[in-house]
DNA sequence: ACCTGAACACCGTTCAAGT
DNA sequence: ACCTGAACACCGTTCAAGT
């Protein structure tokens, strides 16, 4: 069969930065990071490269815009709260996993700051699952301009909940940074796992992939990798979402300890 | 003056994979990620591209090897312990920062697992400072093969200390993953900051850069960025190393809570 | 103001040929 | 077994020219 030309002669809508970024995201999603070229883009948009350069400075800016857009959408969807869970109904929500490490207090109000932090994290987690190129591009953008468009958005979303948590002001920056770093690191690693699973064995399902990886771990050198070998079974058993949540709860527990100095007198926070 | 040709006619040593990777690291360090091209490499090594391809499959493998090497060196240096602190004497050590969040217990033995975890994290932290391209390449390699050569090394190093910490076996995987994610995320972000500071204003020092960034935060929209504005002062004041350590301690506190369920009976860990 | 498309400089990679 | 270097396919980007 002929190479399927995706609706080439659609010149109805005028070219715009929006349409270009949208096409870029589609291309990244379907063809991977290597699939986004100006030639592929011009074909898909039925124009010449010059037209694209009229709306976008260069490829870097295009990738940044794609990254920004996808992250903003994820944060906005989650900010809408338990109400507008549009076009994400399939996604399993936090779900109060049975295994989850409890952060001291027992009964929390249904939409506690903790829950909201989990929700935000899940939103990003899901976005990275939908767009496997996102973690890499996030990393690239961060190394280009760390306080560019994306980080402040995430930082602010998480920070507000940290504040609501009652963390002493002197620790806001530390606590929020720690959470954001964990979330970006964990979500990125996870998306990477998924991408690898898809690439290495597109036909094989997740469980089988984990099984293979687990077996590989068990065959590592006993001297050099005693711990990794010991933990191979756990890694086969683990569920990505539970694992991710458990990590968040771990950090949340640490943060909570900042203003609940247990019985013995902890160092009083240096109120700025 | 003429463009300085770095010792071009050195054909004494035979070409080898080692020498190629070494040259690649040097090129990355001095010329940045865009500076590593096969043409620059051939010039530096005084050969043709074919010679390089005899020792290395492609550019991806070359970058992976460079990343592996640098990470392995960092881990090895730290594994050597407080004894062999070779060629890193300038580096400030963990230093028991006064501000550091204490993880419950008061007096810890000089080389507790906590200290070792901090040392490993610092080693990676330092490697990313020396090699600004490392975080990006780490992210890229992770998204190519998450359980390739690098991650297991880091995972094993940290995991051993988690085990030594007395964490119940059922939580080894979770605790170690959380730490590794935080470390990679935080160190990466930090290196990104440094790279940005160097790029945007090579002549300006760190303090001035932080000051500028802080002022920019204070001018954000009060509605959209109330938290970020409130925290702008803290971010100007913050010291990278202290900040990084404080985050580690936060996670460590959360992990410690796993097996020190305080007074009230916490959920007993599901011993596998 | 917006778009066209040929042309340019540069890149990773290959391969027939040498030693 | 190891190296040479011309050649190839492809990429991001430019720019004179059109409407």
PDB file of N, CA, C and O in Angstrom, chain B residues 61-129:
ATOM      1  N   UNK B  61      25.925   5.751  21.495  1.00  0.00           N
ATOM      2  CA  UNK B  61      26.761   4.903  22.353  1.00  0.00           C
ATOM      3  C   UNK B  61      27.912   5.707  22.951  1.00  0.00           C
ATOM      4  O   UNK B  61      28.295   5.503  24.108  1.00  0.00           O
ATOM      5  N   UNK B  62      28.421   6.630  22.176  1.00  0.00           N
ATOM      6  CA  UNK B  62      29.510   7.477  22.670  1.00  0.00           C
ATOM      7  C   UNK B  62      29.038   8.333  23.842  1.00  0.00           C
ATOM      8  O   UNK B  62      29.712   8.449  24.883  1.00  0.00           O
ATOM      9  N   UNK B  63      27.869   8.925  23.716  1.00  0.00           N
ATOM     10  CA  UNK B  63      27.323   9.750  24.787  1.00  0.00           C
ATOM     11  C   UNK B  63      27.018   8.909  26.024  1.00  0.00           C
ATOM     12  O   UNK B  63      27.266   9.337  27.150  1.00  0.00           O
ATOM     13  N   UNK B  64      26.490   7.722  25.783  1.00  0.00           N
ATOM     14  CA  UNK B  64      26.217   6.835  26.914  1.00  0.00           C
ATOM     15  C   UNK B  64      27.505   6.484  27.650  1.00  0.00           C
ATOM     16  O   UNK B  64      27.546   6.476  28.877  1.00  0.00           O
ATOM     17  N   UNK B  65      28.527   6.177  26.890  1.00  0.00           N
ATOM     18  CA  UNK B  65      29.804   5.813  27.506  1.00  0.00           C
ATOM     19  C   UNK B  65      30.367   6.973  28.322  1.00  0.00           C
ATOM     20  O   UNK B  65      30.878   6.787  29.430  1.00  0.00           O
ATOM     21  N   UNK B  66      30.248   8.178  27.766  1.00  0.00           N
ATOM     22  CA  UNK B  66      30.722   9.360  28.491  1.00  0.00           C
ATOM     23  C   UNK B  66      29.945   9.530  29.799  1.00  0.00           C
ATOM     24  O   UNK B  66      30.527   9.767  30.863  1.00  0.00           O
ATOM     25  N   UNK B  67      28.638   9.375  29.718  1.00  0.00           N
ATOM     26  CA  UNK B  67      27.791   9.509  30.898  1.00  0.00           C
ATOM     27  C   UNK B  67      28.126   8.451  31.940  1.00  0.00           C
ATOM     28  O   UNK B  67      28.335   8.760  33.127  1.00  0.00           O
ATOM     29  N   UNK B  68      28.196   7.215  31.491  1.00  0.00           N
ATOM     30  CA  UNK B  68      28.564   6.116  32.387  1.00  0.00           C
ATOM     31  C   UNK B  68      29.865   6.397  33.114  1.00  0.00           C
ATOM     32  O   UNK B  68      29.959   6.268  34.333  1.00  0.00           O
ATOM     33  N   UNK B  69      30.859   6.765  32.329  1.00  0.00           N
ATOM     34  CA  UNK B  69      32.187   6.971  32.896  1.00  0.00           C
ATOM     35  C   UNK B  69      32.192   8.021  33.984  1.00  0.00           C
ATOM     36  O   UNK B  69      32.743   7.813  35.066  1.00  0.00           O
ATOM     37  N   UNK B  70      31.553   9.123  33.707  1.00  0.00           N
ATOM     38  CA  UNK B  70      31.547  10.234  34.658  1.00  0.00           C
ATOM     39  C   UNK B  70      30.786   9.866  35.935  1.00  0.00           C
ATOM     40  O   UNK B  70      31.221  10.182  37.044  1.00  0.00           O
ATOM     41  N   UNK B  71      29.657   9.187  35.773  1.00  0.00           N
ATOM     42  CA  UNK B  71      28.885   8.768  36.951  1.00  0.00           C
ATOM     43  C   UNK B  71      29.660   7.731  37.761  1.00  0.00           C
ATOM     44  O   UNK B  71      29.742   7.824  38.995  1.00  0.00           O
ATOM     45  N   UNK B  72      30.232   6.766  37.072  1.00  0.00           N
ATOM     46  CA  UNK B  72      30.994   5.727  37.761  1.00  0.00           C
ATOM     47  C   UNK B  72      32.142   6.332  38.559  1.00  0.00           C
ATOM     48  O   UNK B  72      32.404   5.943  39.701  1.00  0.00           O
ATOM     49  N   UNK B  73      32.809   7.307  37.961  1.00  0.00           N
ATOM     50  CA  UNK B  73      33.918   7.967  38.658  1.00  0.00           C
ATOM     51  C   UNK B  73      33.428   8.665  39.916  1.00  0.00           C
ATOM     52  O   UNK B  73      34.052   8.573  40.981  1.00  0.00           O
ATOM     53  N   UNK B  74      32.297   9.322  39.800  1.00  0.00           N
ATOM     54  CA  UNK B  74      31.750  10.031  40.960  1.00  0.00           C
ATOM     55  C   UNK B  74      31.390   9.053  42.072  1.00  0.00           C
ATOM     56  O   UNK B  74      31.698   9.288  43.247  1.00  0.00           O
ATOM     57  N   UNK B  75      30.764   7.952  41.707  1.00  0.00           N
ATOM     58  CA  UNK B  75      30.367   6.972  42.721  1.00  0.00           C
ATOM     59  C   UNK B  75      31.588   6.307  43.340  1.00  0.00           C
ATOM     60  O   UNK B  75      31.638   6.069  44.541  1.00  0.00           O
ATOM     61  N   UNK B  76      32.577   6.013  42.511  1.00  0.00           N
ATOM     62  CA  UNK B  76      33.784   5.354  43.009  1.00  0.00           C
ATOM     63  C   UNK B  76      34.522   6.250  43.981  1.00  0.00           C
ATOM     64  O   UNK B  76      34.990   5.808  45.033  1.00  0.00           O
ATOM     65  N   UNK B  77      34.614   7.530  43.637  1.00  0.00           N
ATOM     66  CA  UNK B  77      35.309   8.480  44.504  1.00  0.00           C
ATOM     67  C   UNK B  77      34.652   8.521  45.877  1.00  0.00           C
ATOM     68  O   UNK B  77      35.328   8.591  46.901  1.00  0.00           O
ATOM     69  N   UNK B  78      33.337   8.449  45.866  1.00  0.00           N
ATOM     70  CA  UNK B  78      32.613   8.537  47.136  1.00  0.00           C
ATOM     71  C   UNK B  78      32.635   7.217  47.888  1.00  0.00           C
ATOM     72  O   UNK B  78      32.614   7.187  49.110  1.00  0.00           O
ATOM     73  N   UNK B  79      32.675   6.119  47.125  1.00  0.00           N
ATOM     74  CA  UNK B  79      32.712   4.811  47.751  1.00  0.00           C
ATOM     75  C   UNK B  79      34.025   4.617  48.497  1.00  0.00           C
ATOM     76  O   UNK B  79      34.100   3.909  49.491  1.00  0.00           O
ATOM     77  N   UNK B  80      35.069   5.261  47.983  1.00  0.00           N
ATOM     78  CA  UNK B  80      36.384   5.173  48.621  1.00  0.00           C
ATOM     79  C   UNK B  80      36.331   5.683  50.057  1.00  0.00           C
ATOM     80  O   UNK B  80      37.210   5.405  50.859  1.00  0.00           O
ATOM     81  N   UNK B  81      35.271   6.409  50.371  1.00  0.00           N
ATOM     82  CA  UNK B  81      35.072   6.867  51.739  1.00  0.00           C
ATOM     83  C   UNK B  81      35.883   8.089  52.081  1.00  0.00           C
ATOM     84  O   UNK B  81      36.466   8.725  51.205  1.00  0.00           O
ATOM     85  N   UNK B  82      35.910   8.426  53.357  1.00  0.00           N
ATOM     86  CA  UNK B  82      36.588   9.648  53.780  1.00  0.00           C
ATOM     87  C   UNK B  82      38.096   9.543  53.550  1.00  0.00           C
ATOM     88  O   UNK B  82      38.818  10.531  53.694  1.00  0.00           O
ATOM     89  N   UNK B  83      38.563   8.334  53.211  1.00  0.00           N
ATOM     90  CA  UNK B  83      40.001   8.154  52.992  1.00  0.00           C
ATOM     91  C   UNK B  83      40.448   8.817  51.690  1.00  0.00           C
ATOM     92  O   UNK B  83      41.022   9.903  51.711  1.00  0.00           O
ATOM     93  N   UNK B  84      40.176   8.184  50.574  1.00  0.00           N
ATOM     94  CA  UNK B  84      40.714   8.647  49.302  1.00  0.00           C
ATOM     95  C   UNK B  84      39.900   9.766  48.691  1.00  0.00           C
ATOM     96  O   UNK B  84      39.149   9.548  47.761  1.00  0.00           O
ATOM     97  N   UNK B  85      40.064  10.966  49.189  1.00  0.00           N
ATOM     98  CA  UNK B  85      39.329  12.096  48.622  1.00  0.00           C
ATOM     99  C   UNK B  85      40.174  12.782  47.561  1.00  0.00           C
ATOM    100  O   UNK B  85      40.422  13.976  47.588  1.00  0.00           O
ATOM    101  N   UNK B  86      40.625  11.978  46.635  1.00  0.00           N
ATOM    102  CA  UNK B  86      41.542  12.460  45.600  1.00  0.00           C
ATOM    103  C   UNK B  86      40.879  13.467  44.683  1.00  0.00           C
ATOM    104  O   UNK B  86      39.675  13.426  44.458  1.00  0.00           O
ATOM    105  N   UNK B  87      41.653  14.365  44.166  1.00  0.00           N
ATOM    106  CA  UNK B  87      41.262  15.367  43.172  1.00  0.00           C
ATOM    107  C   UNK B  87      39.859  15.925  43.391  1.00  0.00           C
ATOM    108  O   UNK B  87      39.121  16.216  42.477  1.00  0.00           O
ATOM    109  N   UNK B  88      39.489  16.079  44.642  1.00  0.00           N
ATOM    110  CA  UNK B  88      38.205  16.669  44.939  1.00  0.00           C
ATOM    111  C   UNK B  88      38.313  17.418  46.277  1.00  0.00           C
ATOM    112  O   UNK B  88      37.342  17.625  46.982  1.00  0.00           O
ATOM    113  N   UNK B  89      39.561  17.756  46.603  1.00  0.00           N
ATOM    114  CA  UNK B  89      39.816  18.383  47.894  1.00  0.00           C
ATOM    115  C   UNK B  89      39.112  19.730  48.017  1.00  0.00           C
ATOM    116  O   UNK B  89      38.728  20.153  49.097  1.00  0.00           O
ATOM    117  N   UNK B  90      38.927  20.377  46.857  1.00  0.00           N
ATOM    118  CA  UNK B  90      38.279  21.687  46.875  1.00  0.00           C
ATOM    119  C   UNK B  90      36.817  21.603  47.285  1.00  0.00           C
ATOM    120  O   UNK B  90      36.261  22.518  47.856  1.00  0.00           O
ATOM    121  N   UNK B  91      36.210  20.469  46.979  1.00  0.00           N
ATOM    122  CA  UNK B  91      34.781  20.294  47.219  1.00  0.00           C
ATOM    123  C   UNK B  91      34.443  20.336  48.715  1.00  0.00           C
ATOM    124  O   UNK B  91      34.959  19.567  49.503  1.00  0.00           O
ATOM    125  N   UNK B  92      33.550  21.211  49.093  1.00  0.00           N
ATOM    126  CA  UNK B  92      33.057  21.230  50.474  1.00  0.00           C
ATOM    127  C   UNK B  92      32.290  19.947  50.763  1.00  0.00           C
ATOM    128  O   UNK B  92      31.441  19.560  49.978  1.00  0.00           O
ATOM    129  N   UNK B  93      32.564  19.350  51.874  1.00  0.00           N
ATOM    130  CA  UNK B  93      31.868  18.105  52.211  1.00  0.00           C
ATOM    131  C   UNK B  93      30.578  18.401  52.963  1.00  0.00           C
ATOM    132  O   UNK B  93      30.376  19.509  53.459  1.00  0.00           O
ATOM    133  N   UNK B  94      29.697  17.398  53.057  1.00  0.00           N
ATOM    134  CA  UNK B  94      28.382  17.564  53.684  1.00  0.00           C
ATOM    135  C   UNK B  94      28.333  18.593  54.809  1.00  0.00           C
ATOM    136  O   UNK B  94      27.413  19.399  54.858  1.00  0.00           O
ATOM    137  N   UNK B  95      29.279  18.548  55.712  1.00  0.00           N
ATOM    138  CA  UNK B  95      29.494  19.684  56.610  1.00  0.00           C
ATOM    139  C   UNK B  95      28.462  19.883  57.717  1.00  0.00           C
ATOM    140  O   UNK B  95      28.527  20.845  58.463  1.00  0.00           O
ATOM    141  N   UNK B  96      27.529  18.948  57.811  1.00  0.00           N
ATOM    142  CA  UNK B  96      26.568  19.024  58.933  1.00  0.00           C
ATOM    143  C   UNK B  96      25.997  20.434  59.091  1.00  0.00           C
ATOM    144  O   UNK B  96      26.107  21.074  60.134  1.00  0.00           O
ATOM    145  N   UNK B  97      25.398  20.933  58.019  1.00  0.00           N
ATOM    146  CA  UNK B  97      24.920  22.315  57.997  1.00  0.00           C
ATOM    147  C   UNK B  97      24.028  22.627  59.190  1.00  0.00           C
ATOM    148  O   UNK B  97      23.188  21.822  59.582  1.00  0.00           O
ATOM    149  N   UNK B  98      24.224  23.776  59.753  1.00  0.00           N
ATOM    150  CA  UNK B  98      23.510  24.154  60.973  1.00  0.00           C
ATOM    151  C   UNK B  98      22.000  24.143  60.767  1.00  0.00           C
ATOM    152  O   UNK B  98      21.235  23.728  61.622  1.00  0.00           O
ATOM    153  N   UNK B  99      21.578  24.574  59.580  1.00  0.00           N
ATOM    154  CA  UNK B  99      20.158  24.689  59.293  1.00  0.00           C
ATOM    155  C   UNK B  99      19.497  23.333  59.047  1.00  0.00           C
ATOM    156  O   UNK B  99      18.288  23.210  59.080  1.00  0.00           O
ATOM    157  N   UNK B 100      20.324  22.321  58.780  1.00  0.00           N
ATOM    158  CA  UNK B 100      19.816  21.041  58.306  1.00  0.00           C
ATOM    159  C   UNK B 100      18.728  20.438  59.201  1.00  0.00           C
ATOM    160  O   UNK B 100      18.810  20.445  60.411  1.00  0.00           O
ATOM    161  N   UNK B 101      17.685  19.964  58.534  1.00  0.00           N
ATOM    162  CA  UNK B 101      16.568  19.352  59.254  1.00  0.00           C
ATOM    163  C   UNK B 101      17.034  18.065  59.930  1.00  0.00           C
ATOM    164  O   UNK B 101      17.501  17.148  59.257  1.00  0.00           O
ATOM    165  N   UNK B 102      16.920  17.986  61.206  1.00  0.00           N
ATOM    166  CA  UNK B 102      17.393  16.796  61.914  1.00  0.00           C
ATOM    167  C   UNK B 102      16.408  15.643  61.795  1.00  0.00           C
ATOM    168  O   UNK B 102      15.212  15.824  61.907  1.00  0.00           O
ATOM    169  N   UNK B 103      16.923  14.458  61.560  1.00  0.00           N
ATOM    170  CA  UNK B 103      16.056  13.303  61.409  1.00  0.00           C
ATOM    171  C   UNK B 103      15.933  12.560  62.735  1.00  0.00           C
ATOM    172  O   UNK B 103      16.465  11.474  62.907  1.00  0.00           O
ATOM    173  N   UNK B 104      15.197  13.169  63.650  1.00  0.00           N
ATOM    174  CA  UNK B 104      14.857  12.551  64.941  1.00  0.00           C
ATOM    175  C   UNK B 104      16.077  12.293  65.829  1.00  0.00           C
ATOM    176  O   UNK B 104      16.381  13.103  66.700  1.00  0.00           O
ATOM    177  N   UNK B 105      16.796  11.198  65.588  1.00  0.00           N
ATOM    178  CA  UNK B 105      17.918  10.847  66.461  1.00  0.00           C
ATOM    179  C   UNK B 105      18.928  11.991  66.551  1.00  0.00           C
ATOM    180  O   UNK B 105      19.172  12.706  65.582  1.00  0.00           O
ATOM    181  N   UNK B 106      19.526  12.137  67.703  1.00  0.00           N
ATOM    182  CA  UNK B 106      20.484  13.219  67.880  1.00  0.00           C
ATOM    183  C   UNK B 106      21.895  12.792  67.455  1.00  0.00           C
ATOM    184  O   UNK B 106      22.362  13.131  66.369  1.00  0.00           O
ATOM    185  N   UNK B 107      22.598  12.065  68.295  1.00  0.00           N
ATOM    186  CA  UNK B 107      23.985  11.723  68.006  1.00  0.00           C
ATOM    187  C   UNK B 107      24.087  10.497  67.090  1.00  0.00           C
ATOM    188  O   UNK B 107      23.692   9.404  67.456  1.00  0.00           O
ATOM    189  N   UNK B 108      24.611  10.713  65.857  1.00  0.00           N
ATOM    190  CA  UNK B 108      24.802   9.598  64.948  1.00  0.00           C
ATOM    191  C   UNK B 108      26.279   9.291  64.818  1.00  0.00           C
ATOM    192  O   UNK B 108      27.110  10.174  64.902  1.00  0.00           O
ATOM    193  N   UNK B 109      26.581   8.013  64.591  1.00  0.00           N
ATOM    194  CA  UNK B 109      27.988   7.649  64.428  1.00  0.00           C
ATOM    195  C   UNK B 109      28.532   8.386  63.201  1.00  0.00           C
ATOM    196  O   UNK B 109      27.805   8.679  62.260  1.00  0.00           O
ATOM    197  N   UNK B 110      29.824   8.697  63.209  1.00  0.00           N
ATOM    198  CA  UNK B 110      30.427   9.555  62.190  1.00  0.00           C
ATOM    199  C   UNK B 110      30.141   9.104  60.756  1.00  0.00           C
ATOM    200  O   UNK B 110      30.007   9.930  59.878  1.00  0.00           O
ATOM    201  N   UNK B 111      30.047   7.785  60.540  1.00  0.00           N
ATOM    202  CA  UNK B 111      29.785   7.333  59.181  1.00  0.00           C
ATOM    203  C   UNK B 111      28.495   6.527  59.095  1.00  0.00           C
ATOM    204  O   UNK B 111      28.460   5.420  58.553  1.00  0.00           O
ATOM    205  N   UNK B 112      27.449   7.100  59.600  1.00  0.00           N
ATOM    206  CA  UNK B 112      26.144   6.441  59.571  1.00  0.00           C
ATOM    207  C   UNK B 112      25.679   6.273  58.129  1.00  0.00           C
ATOM    208  O   UNK B 112      26.180   6.946  57.230  1.00  0.00           O
ATOM    209  N   UNK B 113      24.727   5.380  57.905  1.00  0.00           N
ATOM    210  CA  UNK B 113      24.151   5.254  56.561  1.00  0.00           C
ATOM    211  C   UNK B 113      23.659   6.596  56.031  1.00  0.00           C
ATOM    212  O   UNK B 113      23.844   6.905  54.855  1.00  0.00           O
ATOM    213  N   UNK B 114      23.065   7.390  56.907  1.00  0.00           N
ATOM    214  CA  UNK B 114      22.619   8.715  56.479  1.00  0.00           C
ATOM    215  C   UNK B 114      23.776   9.527  55.875  1.00  0.00           C
ATOM    216  O   UNK B 114      23.645  10.118  54.808  1.00  0.00           O
ATOM    217  N   UNK B 115      24.900   9.508  56.596  1.00  0.00           N
ATOM    218  CA  UNK B 115      26.061  10.244  56.103  1.00  0.00           C
ATOM    219  C   UNK B 115      26.531   9.716  54.758  1.00  0.00           C
ATOM    220  O   UNK B 115      26.909  10.479  53.868  1.00  0.00           O
ATOM    221  N   UNK B 116      26.503   8.393  54.634  1.00  0.00           N
ATOM    222  CA  UNK B 116      26.965   7.821  53.373  1.00  0.00           C
ATOM    223  C   UNK B 116      26.035   8.192  52.224  1.00  0.00           C
ATOM    224  O   UNK B 116      26.479   8.443  51.107  1.00  0.00           O
ATOM    225  N   UNK B 117      24.746   8.204  52.514  1.00  0.00           N
ATOM    226  CA  UNK B 117      23.793   8.615  51.480  1.00  0.00           C
ATOM    227  C   UNK B 117      24.067  10.053  51.071  1.00  0.00           C
ATOM    228  O   UNK B 117      24.102  10.386  49.882  1.00  0.00           O
ATOM    229  N   UNK B 118      24.301  10.893  52.065  1.00  0.00           N
ATOM    230  CA  UNK B 118      24.616  12.287  51.745  1.00  0.00           C
ATOM    231  C   UNK B 118      25.890  12.383  50.910  1.00  0.00           C
ATOM    232  O   UNK B 118      25.980  13.175  49.974  1.00  0.00           O
ATOM    233  N   UNK B 119      26.863  11.548  51.251  1.00  0.00           N
ATOM    234  CA  UNK B 119      28.130  11.580  50.512  1.00  0.00           C
ATOM    235  C   UNK B 119      27.930  11.157  49.058  1.00  0.00           C
ATOM    236  O   UNK B 119      28.460  11.789  48.136  1.00  0.00           O
ATOM    237  N   UNK B 120      27.164  10.110  48.852  1.00  0.00           N
ATOM    238  CA  UNK B 120      26.895   9.658  47.479  1.00  0.00           C
ATOM    239  C   UNK B 120      26.182  10.751  46.702  1.00  0.00           C
ATOM    240  O   UNK B 120      26.553  11.086  45.569  1.00  0.00           O
ATOM    241  N   UNK B 121      25.161  11.307  47.332  1.00  0.00           N
ATOM    242  CA  UNK B 121      24.399  12.370  46.683  1.00  0.00           C
ATOM    243  C   UNK B 121      25.309  13.548  46.334  1.00  0.00           C
ATOM    244  O   UNK B 121      25.223  14.114  45.243  1.00  0.00           O
ATOM    245  N   UNK B 122      26.201  13.864  47.254  1.00  0.00           N
ATOM    246  CA  UNK B 122      27.126  14.965  46.999  1.00  0.00           C
ATOM    247  C   UNK B 122      28.072  14.660  45.858  1.00  0.00           C
ATOM    248  O   UNK B 122      28.444  15.556  45.107  1.00  0.00           O
ATOM    249  N   UNK B 123      28.475  13.413  45.779  1.00  0.00           N
ATOM    250  CA  UNK B 123      29.341  13.034  44.674  1.00  0.00           C
ATOM    251  C   UNK B 123      28.669  13.282  43.338  1.00  0.00           C
ATOM    252  O   UNK B 123      29.256  13.870  42.420  1.00  0.00           O
ATOM    253  N   UNK B 124      27.422  12.863  43.223  1.00  0.00           N
ATOM    254  CA  UNK B 124      26.684  13.069  41.984  1.00  0.00           C
ATOM    255  C   UNK B 124      26.445  14.552  41.745  1.00  0.00           C
ATOM    256  O   UNK B 124      26.574  15.061  40.633  1.00  0.00           O
ATOM    257  N   UNK B 125      26.113  15.237  42.819  1.00  0.00           N
ATOM    258  CA  UNK B 125      25.914  16.681  42.761  1.00  0.00           C
ATOM    259  C   UNK B 125      27.138  17.371  42.170  1.00  0.00           C
ATOM    260  O   UNK B 125      27.039  18.199  41.260  1.00  0.00           O
ATOM    261  N   UNK B 126      28.290  16.995  42.695  1.00  0.00           N
ATOM    262  CA  UNK B 126      29.533  17.596  42.220  1.00  0.00           C
ATOM    263  C   UNK B 126      29.827  17.246  40.775  1.00  0.00           C
ATOM    264  O   UNK B 126      30.269  18.090  39.995  1.00  0.00           O
ATOM    265  N   UNK B 127      29.552  15.988  40.407  1.00  0.00           N
ATOM    266  CA  UNK B 127      29.801  15.567  39.024  1.00  0.00           C
ATOM    267  C   UNK B 127      28.963  16.390  38.059  1.00  0.00           C
ATOM    268  O   UNK B 127      29.427  16.770  36.982  1.00  0.00           O
ATOM    269  N   UNK B 128      27.739  16.704  38.474  1.00  0.00           N
ATOM    270  CA  UNK B 128      26.874  17.490  37.596  1.00  0.00           C
ATOM    271  C   UNK B 128      27.328  18.935  37.525  1.00  0.00           C
ATOM    272  O   UNK B 128      27.101  19.612  36.531  1.00  0.00           O
ATOM    273  N   UNK B 129      27.970  19.394  38.580  1.00  0.00           N
ATOM    274  CA  UNK B 129      28.512  20.753  38.528  1.00  0.00           C
ATOM    275  C   UNK B 129      29.719  20.810  37.599  1.00  0.00           C
ATOM    276  O   UNK B 129      29.887  21.763  36.845  1.00  0.00           O
TER     277      UNK B 129
END
